Amino acid sequence: MEGQQADRAFMARALALAEAGRGRASPNPMVGALLVKEGRIVGEGFHARAGAPHAEVMALDAVGDAARGATLYVSLEPCCHHGRTPPCVPRIVASGVRRVVAATVDPNPQVNGRGLGLLREAGVAAEVGVLEGEAVRLNEVFFTYMTDGRPFVTLKAAVSLDGKIATVTGESRWITGEEARRRVHEMRNEVDAILVGIGTILRDDPLLTTRLGIPGERDPVRVVVDTLARLPLDARVLDPLSAAPTLVAVGPEAPAERVVQLREAGATVLVLAQSGERISLAAVMRALAAREITSVLIEGGAAVHASALAEGIVDKVAFFVAPLLIGGTTAPGAVGGPGIEKLADAVPLREVRITPLGRDLLVEGYVQGPLGSHPCSRV
Ligand code: AOF
Ligand code: ZN
């Protein structure tokens, strides 16, 4: 194997190594690196969590002096700034690595091409662009967070074949089967935060934790959008026995004594601006980004889904579709709100992926813009 083909194969390995940081590296990117000499991998590394060594450093540590003359493959441009850890570029230069192949430039404004430039100035051959599309997709969360300064948002729902999320009486447990529900917990295990509206809490009193039963699983921060601070003090999301932090986003008109009570119950309460009758979800996202929350899973209900789509904050949709017909004109669909008049204003999904999970289907796709005003919706 030679040249470009070898570069692609080694970069594919770097991307696979990066996966080990999924759900743990945040707010940092997932990064994988390997050192190759005479066509053989001599050392590997990945970024395990923020504060841990960067992938390149882990790979260099693994090989010591043998790095001299090697090629370093890394799924993201090596950094040149002091963060929680020292910069990688001087370490790479000192190691005697002769060539660096990066999949993509680091969108972090402190790096953003400078790392590659410094390598070249130091006489190291530095290339970028091998499996770039895959590398950007792998770190779609980090790229969104760095480029737009907001978390990457996934809207998740479990629906019947006729698009309902509950019966006319509100019963919703369970529309989907065990495999689909397990996948939801895998998603929770990978995101920084999970967000629901107060209606979902009042109706279902969910715990909103990760319950996979595997070692090292982690609960996301729980975010409740609760304009009037109605969250009951005995809600399960406030149970002191569940260690996951709970953040309640309330509007300026929330009663002050309720805000105090919620804080005393252990919640972090954020008082945010309203857009119309409801808190602006874009403002919620800005507040979350300021807390280094890079990814959010929205899990209901229909009104929050509608607001999120109308505000244009949704990046990706993940609907679990069950082979079940619920019916009922007043039974809620997955997306509530005022709706739209023209089909042309509907939200089309891009790059749709359909995965069977037991008897259910997981339908995923990327959202192109806000509900009701999308410029591409006529295509
Ligand atoms: C890499 N390889 O493995 C990682 C990179 O606080 P620090 O020191 O961990 O720096 C975090 C920043 O470094 C992060 O925002 C991103 O720009 C880069 N992360 N870069 O070449 C790695 N984790
Ligand atoms: Zn680094």
mmCIF file of N, CA, C and O in Angstrom, residues 182 210-215 217:
data_model
loop_
_atom_site.group_PDB
_atom_site.id
_atom_site.type_symbol
_atom_site.label_atom_id
_atom_site.label_comp_id
_atom_site.label_asym_id
_atom_site.label_seq_id
_atom_site.Cartn_x
_atom_site.Cartn_y
_atom_site.Cartn_z
ATOM 1 N N ARG A 182 -33.125 1.378 24.703
ATOM 2 C CA ARG A 182 -31.711 1.257 25.076
ATOM 3 C C ARG A 182 -30.860 2.246 24.270
ATOM 4 O O ARG A 182 -29.943 2.877 24.795
ATOM 5 N N THR A 210 -28.981 8.264 32.661
ATOM 6 C CA THR A 210 -28.509 7.179 31.793
ATOM 7 C C THR A 210 -28.581 5.877 32.584
ATOM 8 O O THR A 210 -28.004 5.777 33.665
ATOM 9 N N ARG A 211 -29.295 4.914 32.049
ATOM 10 C CA ARG A 211 -29.401 3.640 32.769
ATOM 11 C C ARG A 211 -29.123 2.472 31.821
ATOM 12 O O ARG A 211 -30.005 1.738 31.423
ATOM 13 N N LEU A 212 -27.827 2.368 31.464
ATOM 14 C CA LEU A 212 -27.406 1.283 30.567
ATOM 15 C C LEU A 212 -26.918 0.082 31.368
ATOM 16 O O LEU A 212 -26.867 -1.029 30.859
ATOM 17 N N GLY A 213 -26.518 0.352 32.603
ATOM 18 C CA GLY A 213 -25.965 -0.722 33.416
ATOM 19 C C GLY A 213 -24.577 -1.133 32.963
ATOM 20 O O GLY A 213 -24.191 -2.290 33.098
ATOM 21 N N ILE A 214 -23.812 -0.194 32.394
ATOM 22 C CA ILE A 214 -22.441 -0.514 31.977
ATOM 23 C C ILE A 214 -21.457 0.316 32.801
ATOM 24 O O ILE A 214 -21.817 1.398 33.278
ATOM 25 N N PRO A 215 -20.226 -0.166 32.970
ATOM 26 C CA PRO A 215 -19.258 0.593 33.763
ATOM 27 C C PRO A 215 -18.943 1.930 33.104
ATOM 28 O O PRO A 215 -18.855 2.014 31.889
ATOM 29 N N GLU A 217 -20.732 4.591 32.834
ATOM 30 C CA GLU A 217 -21.792 5.377 32.178
ATOM 31 C C GLU A 217 -21.967 6.692 32.931
ATOM 32 O O GLU A 217 -21.672 6.806 34.115
#
